[in-house]
CSV table of C-alpha atoms in Angstrom, one decimal:
chain,number,residue,atom,x,y,z
A,1,UNK,CA,121.8,27.3,50.6
A,2,UNK,CA,119.3,29.6,49.0
A,3,UNK,CA,115.7,28.4,48.7
A,4,UNK,CA,113.9,28.4,45.4
A,5,UNK,CA,111.9,31.5,46.3
A,6,UNK,CA,115.1,33.4,47.1
A,7,UNK,CA,116.7,32.4,43.8
A,8,UNK,CA,113.6,33.5,41.9
A,9,UNK,CA,113.5,36.8,43.8
A,10,UNK,CA,117.2,37.5,43.0
A,11,UNK,CA,116.5,36.9,39.3
A,12,UNK,CA,113.6,39.3,39.4
A,13,UNK,CA,115.6,41.9,41.3
A,14,UNK,CA,118.6,41.6,38.9
A,15,UNK,CA,116.4,41.8,35.8
A,16,UNK,CA,114.6,44.9,37.2
A,17,UNK,CA,118.1,46.5,37.6
A,18,UNK,CA,119.7,45.4,34.3
A,19,UNK,CA,116.7,44.8,32.0
A,20,UNK,CA,116.0,41.9,29.7
A,21,UNK,CA,118.0,41.4,26.5
A,22,UNK,CA,116.4,43.2,23.5
A,23,UNK,CA,115.3,40.0,21.8
A,24,UNK,CA,113.5,38.9,25.0
A,25,UNK,CA,111.8,42.3,25.3
A,26,UNK,CA,110.7,41.9,21.6
A,27,UNK,CA,109.2,38.5,22.4
A,28,UNK,CA,107.4,39.8,25.5
A,29,UNK,CA,105.9,42.6,23.3
A,30,UNK,CA,104.5,40.0,20.9
A,31,UNK,CA,102.9,38.2,23.9
A,32,UNK,CA,101.4,41.4,25.2
A,33,UNK,CA,99.9,42.2,21.8
A,34,UNK,CA,98.5,38.6,21.6
A,35,UNK,CA,96.9,39.0,25.1
A,36,UNK,CA,95.4,42.3,24.2
A,37,UNK,CA,93.9,41.0,21.0
A,38,UNK,CA,92.4,37.9,22.7
A,39,UNK,CA,91.0,40.2,25.4
A,40,UNK,CA,89.4,42.7,23.1
A,41,UNK,CA,87.8,39.8,21.2
A,42,UNK,CA,86.2,38.6,24.4
A,43,UNK,CA,84.7,41.8,25.7
A,44,UNK,CA,81.1,40.8,24.7
A,45,UNK,CA,81.4,37.2,26.2
A,46,UNK,CA,79.0,36.5,29.1
A,47,UNK,CA,81.7,35.7,31.6
A,48,UNK,CA,83.5,39.0,30.9
A,49,UNK,CA,80.2,40.8,31.2
A,50,UNK,CA,79.5,39.1,34.5
A,51,UNK,CA,82.9,39.9,36.0
A,52,UNK,CA,82.5,43.5,34.7
A,53,UNK,CA,79.3,43.8,36.7
A,54,UNK,CA,81.0,42.4,39.8
A,55,UNK,CA,83.9,44.8,39.4
A,56,UNK,CA,81.5,47.8,39.1
A,57,UNK,CA,79.6,46.5,42.2
A,58,UNK,CA,82.9,46.4,44.2
A,59,UNK,CA,83.7,50.0,43.1
A,60,UNK,CA,86.8,51.7,44.6
A,61,UNK,CA,89.2,54.3,43.4
A,62,UNK,CA,90.2,53.6,39.8
A,63,UNK,CA,93.9,53.7,39.0
A,64,UNK,CA,94.1,50.8,36.5
A,65,UNK,CA,92.3,50.3,33.1
A,66,UNK,CA,89.9,47.4,32.8
A,67,UNK,CA,89.7,46.7,29.1
A,68,UNK,CA,86.4,48.1,27.8
A,69,UNK,CA,85.5,49.7,31.1
A,70,UNK,CA,86.3,52.6,33.4
A,71,UNK,CA,89.5,52.7,35.6
A,72,UNK,CA,89.2,50.4,38.6
A,73,UNK,CA,91.5,49.4,41.5
A,74,UNK,CA,94.5,47.2,40.6
A,75,UNK,CA,93.0,43.8,41.7
A,76,UNK,CA,89.7,44.5,39.9
A,77,UNK,CA,91.5,45.4,36.6
A,78,UNK,CA,93.6,42.3,36.9
A,79,UNK,CA,90.5,40.1,37.5
A,80,UNK,CA,88.6,41.4,34.6
A,81,UNK,CA,91.5,41.6,32.1
A,82,UNK,CA,92.7,38.1,33.1
A,83,UNK,CA,89.2,36.8,32.5
A,84,UNK,CA,89.1,38.4,29.1
A,85,UNK,CA,92.6,37.1,28.2
A,86,UNK,CA,91.6,33.4,28.8
A,87,UNK,CA,87.9,33.5,27.9
A,88,UNK,CA,88.3,32.4,24.3
A,89,UNK,CA,91.0,29.9,25.0
A,90,UNK,CA,93.2,31.6,22.5
A,91,UNK,CA,96.2,32.3,24.8
A,92,UNK,CA,99.7,31.1,24.4
A,93,UNK,CA,100.8,27.6,25.7
A,94,UNK,CA,104.1,26.4,27.1
A,95,UNK,CA,105.2,22.8,26.6
A,96,UNK,CA,105.8,20.4,28.3
A,97,UNK,CA,104.3,22.2,31.4
A,98,UNK,CA,101.0,22.5,29.4
A,99,UNK,CA,100.0,25.8,30.8
A,100,UNK,CA,99.1,29.3,29.5
A,101,UNK,CA,101.4,31.8,31.2
A,102,UNK,CA,100.6,35.1,29.5
A,103,UNK,CA,96.9,35.3,30.3
A,104,UNK,CA,97.6,35.6,34.0
A,105,UNK,CA,100.9,37.4,34.0
A,106,UNK,CA,100.2,40.2,31.5
A,107,UNK,CA,97.0,41.4,33.2
A,108,UNK,CA,98.6,41.5,36.6
A,109,UNK,CA,101.6,43.3,35.4
A,110,UNK,CA,99.7,45.8,33.3
A,111,UNK,CA,97.4,46.7,36.2
A,112,UNK,CA,100.3,47.5,38.5
A,113,UNK,CA,102.4,49.2,35.9
A,114,UNK,CA,99.7,51.7,35.1
A,115,UNK,CA,98.8,52.3,38.7
A,116,UNK,CA,102.4,52.7,39.9
A,117,UNK,CA,103.6,54.8,36.9
A,118,UNK,CA,106.1,52.2,35.6
A,119,UNK,CA,107.7,52.6,32.2
A,120,UNK,CA,107.0,50.4,29.2
A,121,UNK,CA,110.5,48.8,29.5
A,122,UNK,CA,109.8,48.0,33.2
A,123,UNK,CA,106.5,46.4,32.2
A,124,UNK,CA,108.2,44.2,29.6
A,125,UNK,CA,110.9,43.1,32.0
A,126,UNK,CA,108.4,42.3,34.7
A,127,UNK,CA,106.3,40.3,32.3
A,128,UNK,CA,109.3,38.4,31.0
A,129,UNK,CA,110.4,37.3,34.5
A,130,UNK,CA,106.8,36.5,35.5
A,131,UNK,CA,106.2,34.2,32.5
A,132,UNK,CA,109.5,32.5,33.1
A,133,UNK,CA,108.7,31.8,36.7
A,134,UNK,CA,105.2,30.5,35.8
A,135,UNK,CA,106.4,28.0,33.2
A,136,UNK,CA,109.4,26.8,35.3
A,137,UNK,CA,107.0,26.0,38.2
A,138,UNK,CA,104.9,24.2,35.7
A,139,UNK,CA,107.9,22.2,34.5
A,140,UNK,CA,108.6,21.2,38.0
A,141,UNK,CA,105.3,19.3,37.9
A,142,UNK,CA,106.2,17.5,34.6
A,143,UNK,CA,107.0,13.8,35.1
A,144,UNK,CA,108.9,12.4,32.1
A,145,UNK,CA,108.2,8.8,33.1
A,146,UNK,CA,104.5,9.6,33.3
A,147,UNK,CA,104.7,11.6,30.1
A,148,UNK,CA,102.4,14.3,31.4
A,149,UNK,CA,102.0,17.1,33.9
A,150,UNK,CA,101.2,15.8,37.4
A,151,UNK,CA,99.1,18.9,37.9
A,152,UNK,CA,97.0,17.8,34.8
A,153,UNK,CA,96.9,14.2,36.0
A,154,UNK,CA,95.4,15.4,39.3
A,155,UNK,CA,92.8,17.6,37.5
A,156,UNK,CA,94.6,20.8,38.5
A,157,UNK,CA,94.8,23.8,36.3
A,158,UNK,CA,98.5,24.6,36.4
A,159,UNK,CA,97.8,27.8,34.4
A,160,UNK,CA,96.0,29.3,37.3
A,161,UNK,CA,98.2,27.9,40.1
A,162,UNK,CA,101.6,28.7,38.6
A,163,UNK,CA,100.2,31.8,36.9
A,164,UNK,CA,99.3,33.4,40.2
A,165,UNK,CA,102.9,33.0,41.3
A,166,UNK,CA,104.4,34.3,38.1
A,167,UNK,CA,102.0,37.2,38.0
A,168,UNK,CA,102.9,38.0,41.6
A,169,UNK,CA,106.6,38.2,40.7
A,170,UNK,CA,105.7,40.7,37.9
A,171,UNK,CA,103.5,42.7,40.3
A,172,UNK,CA,106.2,42.8,43.0
A,173,UNK,CA,108.9,43.9,40.5
A,174,UNK,CA,106.6,46.8,39.5
A,175,UNK,CA,105.6,47.7,43.0
A,176,UNK,CA,109.2,48.6,44.0
A,177,UNK,CA,109.6,46.1,46.8
A,178,UNK,CA,113.1,44.9,47.5
A,179,UNK,CA,114.4,41.3,46.9
A,180,UNK,CA,113.0,40.1,50.2
A,181,UNK,CA,109.7,41.7,49.4
A,182,UNK,CA,109.6,39.8,46.0
A,183,UNK,CA,110.3,36.6,47.9
A,184,UNK,CA,107.5,37.3,50.4
A,185,UNK,CA,105.1,38.1,47.5
A,186,UNK,CA,105.8,34.6,46.0
A,187,UNK,CA,105.3,33.1,49.5
A,188,UNK,CA,101.9,34.8,49.7
A,189,UNK,CA,100.8,34.0,46.2
A,190,UNK,CA,101.6,30.3,46.5
A,191,UNK,CA,98.7,30.1,49.0
A,192,UNK,CA,96.3,31.7,46.6
A,193,UNK,CA,96.6,29.9,43.2
A,194,UNK,CA,93.9,27.3,42.4
A,195,UNK,CA,91.9,25.9,39.6
A,196,UNK,CA,90.2,22.6,38.6
A,197,UNK,CA,89.8,21.3,35.1
A,198,UNK,CA,86.5,19.5,35.3
A,199,UNK,CA,84.9,22.3,33.3
A,200,UNK,CA,86.9,21.1,30.3
A,201,UNK,CA,85.1,17.8,30.5
A,202,UNK,CA,81.5,18.5,31.4
A,203,UNK,CA,81.0,22.3,31.0
A,204,UNK,CA,80.5,25.4,33.1
A,205,UNK,CA,82.0,28.8,32.7
A,206,UNK,CA,84.2,28.9,35.7
A,207,UNK,CA,87.4,28.0,33.9
A,208,UNK,CA,87.1,31.2,31.9
A,209,UNK,CA,87.8,33.2,35.1
A,210,UNK,CA,90.8,31.1,36.2
A,211,UNK,CA,93.4,33.5,34.8
A,212,UNK,CA,91.5,36.5,36.0
A,213,UNK,CA,91.5,35.1,39.6
A,214,UNK,CA,95.2,34.2,39.3
A,215,UNK,CA,96.0,37.8,38.2
A,216,UNK,CA,93.8,39.1,41.0
A,217,UNK,CA,95.7,36.9,43.5
A,218,UNK,CA,99.0,38.1,42.1
A,219,UNK,CA,98.2,41.8,42.5
A,220,UNK,CA,96.8,41.1,46.0
A,221,UNK,CA,99.8,39.2,47.0
A,222,UNK,CA,102.1,42.1,46.0
A,223,UNK,CA,99.9,44.5,47.9
A,224,UNK,CA,100.0,42.3,51.0
A,225,UNK,CA,103.8,42.1,50.8
A,226,UNK,CA,104.0,45.9,50.6
A,227,UNK,CA,101.8,46.1,53.7
A,228,UNK,CA,104.1,43.8,55.7
A,229,UNK,CA,102.7,40.3,55.3
A,230,UNK,CA,105.5,37.7,54.9
A,231,UNK,CA,105.7,34.3,53.2
A,232,UNK,CA,107.6,31.1,54.1
A,233,UNK,CA,111.0,30.9,52.5
A,234,UNK,CA,110.5,27.2,51.5
A,235,UNK,CA,107.0,27.7,50.2
A,236,UNK,CA,107.9,25.9,46.9
A,237,UNK,CA,110.0,23.0,47.9
A,238,UNK,CA,109.0,22.5,51.6
A,239,UNK,CA,107.2,19.5,53.0
A,240,UNK,CA,104.0,21.4,53.1
A,241,UNK,CA,104.9,23.7,50.2
A,242,UNK,CA,103.2,24.4,47.0
A,243,UNK,CA,104.9,21.8,44.8
A,244,UNK,CA,104.7,19.0,47.3
A,245,UNK,CA,101.0,19.8,48.0
A,246,UNK,CA,99.9,19.8,44.4
A,247,UNK,CA,102.3,17.2,42.9
A,248,UNK,CA,103.5,15.0,45.8
A,249,UNK,CA,106.8,13.3,45.3
A,250,UNK,CA,106.7,13.5,41.5
A,251,UNK,CA,108.4,16.9,41.5
A,252,UNK,CA,111.5,18.0,39.5
A,253,UNK,CA,112.9,20.9,41.6
A,254,UNK,CA,115.9,21.3,39.3
A,255,UNK,CA,113.5,22.4,36.5
A,256,UNK,CA,112.8,25.6,38.5
A,257,UNK,CA,116.4,26.7,38.7
A,258,UNK,CA,118.6,24.9,36.1
A,259,UNK,CA,119.9,27.6,33.7
A,260,UNK,CA,117.8,30.2,35.5
A,261,UNK,CA,118.6,33.6,34.0
A,262,UNK,CA,120.8,32.1,31.3
A,263,UNK,CA,118.5,29.8,29.3
A,264,UNK,CA,115.0,31.3,28.9
A,265,UNK,CA,111.9,29.2,28.2
A,266,UNK,CA,110.1,32.4,27.1
A,267,UNK,CA,110.9,32.4,23.4
A,268,UNK,CA,109.7,28.8,22.9
A,269,UNK,CA,106.2,29.3,24.2
A,270,UNK,CA,103.6,28.5,21.5
A,271,UNK,CA,101.2,31.1,20.0
A,272,UNK,CA,97.8,29.6,19.3
A,273,UNK,CA,96.4,29.7,15.7
A,274,UNK,CA,92.9,28.7,16.7
A,275,UNK,CA,90.6,29.9,19.5
A,276,UNK,CA,90.0,26.5,21.2
A,277,UNK,CA,91.7,24.0,23.5
A,278,UNK,CA,95.3,23.4,22.3
A,279,UNK,CA,94.8,19.6,22.4
A,280,UNK,CA,92.4,20.0,19.4
A,281,UNK,CA,94.7,21.9,17.1
A,282,UNK,CA,96.5,19.0,15.4
A,283,UNK,CA,93.2,17.4,14.7
A,284,UNK,CA,92.0,20.7,13.1
A,285,UNK,CA,95.2,20.9,11.0
A,286,UNK,CA,94.7,17.3,9.8
A,287,UNK,CA,91.1,18.1,8.9
A,288,UNK,CA,92.1,21.2,7.0
A,289,UNK,CA,94.6,19.2,5.1
A,290,UNK,CA,91.9,16.7,4.1
A,291,UNK,CA,89.7,19.5,3.1
A,292,UNK,CA,92.4,21.0,0.9
A,293,UNK,CA,92.7,17.6,-0.7
A,294,UNK,CA,89.0,18.0,-1.8
A,295,UNK,CA,87.3,15.6,0.6
A,296,UNK,CA,83.5,15.8,0.5
A,297,UNK,CA,82.2,15.8,4.1
A,298,UNK,CA,78.9,14.3,2.9
A,299,UNK,CA,80.7,11.2,1.7
A,300,UNK,CA,82.4,10.5,5.0
A,301,UNK,CA,81.2,7.3,6.7
A,302,UNK,CA,83.5,7.4,9.8
A,303,UNK,CA,86.4,9.3,11.2
A,304,UNK,CA,88.9,8.1,13.7
A,305,UNK,CA,90.8,10.8,15.7
A,306,UNK,CA,94.0,9.4,17.2
A,307,UNK,CA,95.6,11.5,19.9
A,308,UNK,CA,97.7,11.1,23.0
A,309,UNK,CA,96.0,9.1,25.7
A,310,UNK,CA,96.3,11.9,28.3
A,311,UNK,CA,94.5,14.4,26.2
A,312,UNK,CA,91.5,12.2,25.4
A,313,UNK,CA,90.1,12.9,28.9
A,314,UNK,CA,89.8,16.6,27.8
A,315,UNK,CA,88.8,16.4,24.1
A,316,UNK,CA,87.2,12.9,23.9
A,317,UNK,CA,85.5,12.1,27.2
A,318,UNK,CA,82.8,11.7,28.1
A,319,UNK,CA,82.1,10.7,24.5
A,320,UNK,CA,78.4,11.7,24.6
A,321,UNK,CA,79.3,15.1,26.0
A,322,UNK,CA,81.9,15.7,23.3
A,323,UNK,CA,79.7,14.6,20.4
A,324,UNK,CA,77.0,17.1,21.4
A,325,UNK,CA,78.6,20.1,23.1
A,326,UNK,CA,76.4,22.1,25.5
A,327,UNK,CA,77.6,25.4,24.2
A,328,UNK,CA,80.1,27.1,21.9
A,329,UNK,CA,82.6,27.2,24.6
A,330,UNK,CA,82.1,23.6,25.4
A,331,UNK,CA,82.7,22.9,21.7
A,332,UNK,CA,86.1,24.4,22.0
A,333,UNK,CA,87.1,21.4,24.1
A,334,UNK,CA,85.6,18.7,21.8
A,335,UNK,CA,87.8,16.7,19.4
A,336,UNK,CA,84.8,15.5,17.4
A,337,UNK,CA,83.3,19.0,17.0
A,338,UNK,CA,86.5,20.8,16.1
A,339,UNK,CA,87.3,18.2,13.4
A,340,UNK,CA,83.7,18.7,12.1
A,341,UNK,CA,84.1,22.4,12.2
A,342,UNK,CA,87.4,22.3,10.2
A,343,UNK,CA,85.9,20.1,7.6
A,344,UNK,CA,82.6,22.0,7.2
A,345,UNK,CA,83.2,25.6,8.1
A,346,UNK,CA,86.2,27.6,9.2
A,347,UNK,CA,86.7,31.3,9.0
A,348,UNK,CA,89.5,33.8,9.7
A,349,UNK,CA,92.5,31.7,10.4
A,350,UNK,CA,90.9,28.4,9.3
A,351,UNK,CA,88.8,27.8,12.4
A,352,UNK,CA,87.8,31.0,14.2
A,353,UNK,CA,85.4,32.5,16.7
A,354,UNK,CA,82.3,32.1,14.5
A,355,UNK,CA,82.9,28.3,14.8
A,356,UNK,CA,82.4,28.5,18.6
A,357,UNK,CA,79.2,30.3,19.0
A,358,UNK,CA,76.3,28.5,20.6
A,359,UNK,CA,74.5,28.5,17.3
A,360,UNK,CA,77.4,26.9,15.5
A,361,UNK,CA,77.7,24.3,18.2
A,362,UNK,CA,74.1,23.4,17.7
A,363,UNK,CA,74.3,23.2,13.9
A,364,UNK,CA,72.8,19.9,12.8
A,365,UNK,CA,75.3,19.3,10.0
A,366,UNK,CA,78.2,19.8,12.3
A,367,UNK,CA,76.7,17.6,15.0
A,368,UNK,CA,75.9,14.9,12.4
A,369,UNK,CA,79.5,14.9,11.3
A,370,UNK,CA,80.9,15.0,14.9
A,371,UNK,CA,78.8,11.9,15.7
A,372,UNK,CA,80.9,10.0,13.1
A,373,UNK,CA,84.1,10.8,14.9
A,374,UNK,CA,85.6,8.3,17.3
A,375,UNK,CA,88.5,9.4,19.6
A,376,UNK,CA,91.2,6.8,20.2
A,377,UNK,CA,94.7,6.7,21.8
A,378,UNK,CA,97.6,6.6,19.3
A,379,UNK,CA,101.0,5.2,20.3
A,380,UNK,CA,103.0,7.6,18.1
A,381,UNK,CA,101.1,10.5,19.6
A,382,UNK,CA,101.8,9.2,23.1
A,383,UNK,CA,105.5,9.1,22.2
A,384,UNK,CA,105.6,12.7,21.2
A,385,UNK,CA,103.3,14.2,23.8
A,386,UNK,CA,103.6,16.7,25.6
A,387,UNK,CA,106.5,18.2,23.7
A,388,UNK,CA,103.9,18.7,20.9
A,389,UNK,CA,100.2,18.0,20.9
A,390,UNK,CA,100.0,15.6,17.8
A,391,UNK,CA,97.0,13.9,16.2
A,392,UNK,CA,96.1,11.6,13.3
A,393,UNK,CA,92.9,11.5,11.3
A,394,UNK,CA,91.8,8.4,9.5
A,395,UNK,CA,88.7,8.8,7.4
A,396,UNK,CA,86.6,6.2,5.7
A,397,UNK,CA,84.4,7.3,2.8
A,398,UNK,CA,81.1,5.7,1.8
A,399,UNK,CA,82.8,4.2,-1.3
A,400,UNK,CA,85.3,2.4,0.9
A,401,UNK,CA,88.3,4.7,0.2
A,402,UNK,CA,90.4,5.4,3.3
A,403,UNK,CA,92.3,8.6,3.8
A,404,UNK,CA,94.6,9.8,6.6
A,405,UNK,CA,96.6,12.8,7.8
A,406,UNK,CA,99.1,12.8,10.6
A,407,UNK,CA,100.2,16.1,12.3
A,408,UNK,CA,103.1,15.7,14.6
A,409,UNK,CA,104.2,19.3,15.0
A,410,UNK,CA,101.7,22.0,16.0
A,411,UNK,CA,101.5,25.3,14.3
A,412,UNK,CA,102.6,28.2,16.5
A,413,UNK,CA,105.6,26.8,18.2
A,414,UNK,CA,109.1,25.6,17.4
A,415,UNK,CA,109.2,23.6,14.2
A,416,UNK,CA,106.2,25.4,12.8
A,417,UNK,CA,106.0,28.9,14.1
A,418,UNK,CA,103.4,31.5,13.2
A,419,UNK,CA,104.9,34.1,10.9
A,420,UNK,CA,104.9,37.8,11.8
A,421,UNK,CA,102.1,38.3,9.2
A,422,UNK,CA,100.0,35.5,10.8
A,423,UNK,CA,100.4,37.0,14.3
A,424,UNK,CA,99.4,40.4,12.9
A,425,UNK,CA,96.4,38.9,11.2
A,426,UNK,CA,95.4,37.1,14.4
A,427,UNK,CA,95.6,40.3,16.4
A,428,UNK,CA,93.7,42.4,13.8
A,429,UNK,CA,90.9,39.8,13.5
A,430,UNK,CA,90.6,39.6,17.3
A,431,UNK,CA,90.9,43.3,18.0
A,432,UNK,CA,88.5,44.6,15.4
A,433,UNK,CA,85.6,42.6,17.0
A,434,UNK,CA,85.7,45.4,19.5
A,435,UNK,CA,87.7,48.4,18.1
A,436,UNK,CA,88.2,50.1,14.8
A,437,UNK,CA,91.0,49.2,12.4
A,438,UNK,CA,92.7,52.5,13.2
A,439,UNK,CA,92.6,51.9,16.9
A,440,UNK,CA,93.9,48.3,16.4
A,441,UNK,CA,96.8,49.7,14.4
A,442,UNK,CA,97.5,52.2,17.1
A,443,UNK,CA,97.5,49.5,19.8
A,444,UNK,CA,100.0,47.5,17.7
A,445,UNK,CA,102.3,50.5,17.3
A,446,UNK,CA,102.2,51.3,21.0
A,447,UNK,CA,102.8,47.7,22.1
A,448,UNK,CA,105.7,47.2,19.9
A,449,UNK,CA,107.1,50.5,21.1
A,450,UNK,CA,106.6,49.8,24.8
A,451,UNK,CA,110.4,49.7,25.4
A,452,UNK,CA,110.5,53.4,24.7
A,453,UNK,CA,107.4,54.6,26.5
A,454,UNK,CA,107.9,56.6,29.8
A,455,UNK,CA,104.7,55.1,31.1
A,456,UNK,CA,101.9,52.8,29.8
A,457,UNK,CA,99.0,55.2,29.9
A,458,UNK,CA,99.2,55.9,26.1
A,459,UNK,CA,98.6,52.2,25.5
A,460,UNK,CA,96.0,51.6,28.2
A,461,UNK,CA,94.1,54.7,27.0
A,462,UNK,CA,93.5,52.9,23.7
A,463,UNK,CA,91.9,49.9,25.3
A,464,UNK,CA,88.4,51.3,25.0
A,465,UNK,CA,86.0,49.3,22.9
A,466,UNK,CA,84.3,50.9,19.9
A,467,UNK,CA,81.9,48.2,19.1
């Protein structure tokens, strides 16, 4: 019988030969545009600047575009662009695997496509398969009895672990290796993916480079396979393979291959409407609804934020850390702060980048309101999670009136998708933090026209910052 790696490699090889269906290519193009917008918005962020300095220090012959920088070697471009893509926590999310696939896969694929002279259609096909592989590996770690990802339960960042493998599939497809070479690339990349989630709880900037490192690993794995390094054929399901090592016996191997190539997870992946941890979004929406009802924040005596038990470790614990975030980035993982921001401020799409600056996170009014928020588990939210990230807000006013808003279906995914206009607005607001309106429009046109481009240099040539 074929191993899991062999089956994934055959899908990749067949898709490279036959191409994705037009509707899937269209979906991939939307994800590429989303990644590029998120990345352009992050070019002035300290982690991106730090990685940029490291990439310049490494040097090397430049064949791939690092956004906002000069051409650099494939792995360096993947590292910087992947860091940019995930730095603002604005990247798409797959449920129930609870991982962000595009921020690792797109930077890896784009670096190799440019360096190897691949066409736009080849890039779209490679990204589509890479994203599919990443989320299916994440689904293998979802335990329905537990009601959560085993990766997440163990403090592991499935985004970085599975993203390295998905990105490696994309890179291998674009590198021109045969089916066995794609399988070897997966076998190599499975030894490279890593990432811990403690930064979500207590701070640090390392999580912002997780997708960059995954993309770097993906490109490196493809290069090693081209050079003759091989990987174990049972690297996914084997006793000492990736899934057993990370998730133990709580692994659903069928999730990797059931309907593979016929039923695609790709179209159902959520686009984020807010630049913060996805677990906070339903609380933000509930707060915005209360704000629309005319609630006066100064009259609020207390707020109870009910959420799935599993997510409270990220957005509610430790309580003292979440009530007083260390930085703007730390605030993006705080349930109390994001609720306060939605009630008091909010720009762009309701809550936007200006709500996650260090200055905003230290604003006395926001901190005073955040201090009135208590995070608690909610049984109905537990029932729904992780197919959605629900929340309920219960507010008590100083005159004794109690108000509540429950949000069971997140914006951005099935049941409540972002419209084409909302996605366009998100990209424009992101991109114009770094480039002109005209350049942003040109990037949009080229991205949506990728299927007809003979190579990707017209697009990558536009990824130069103006601001």
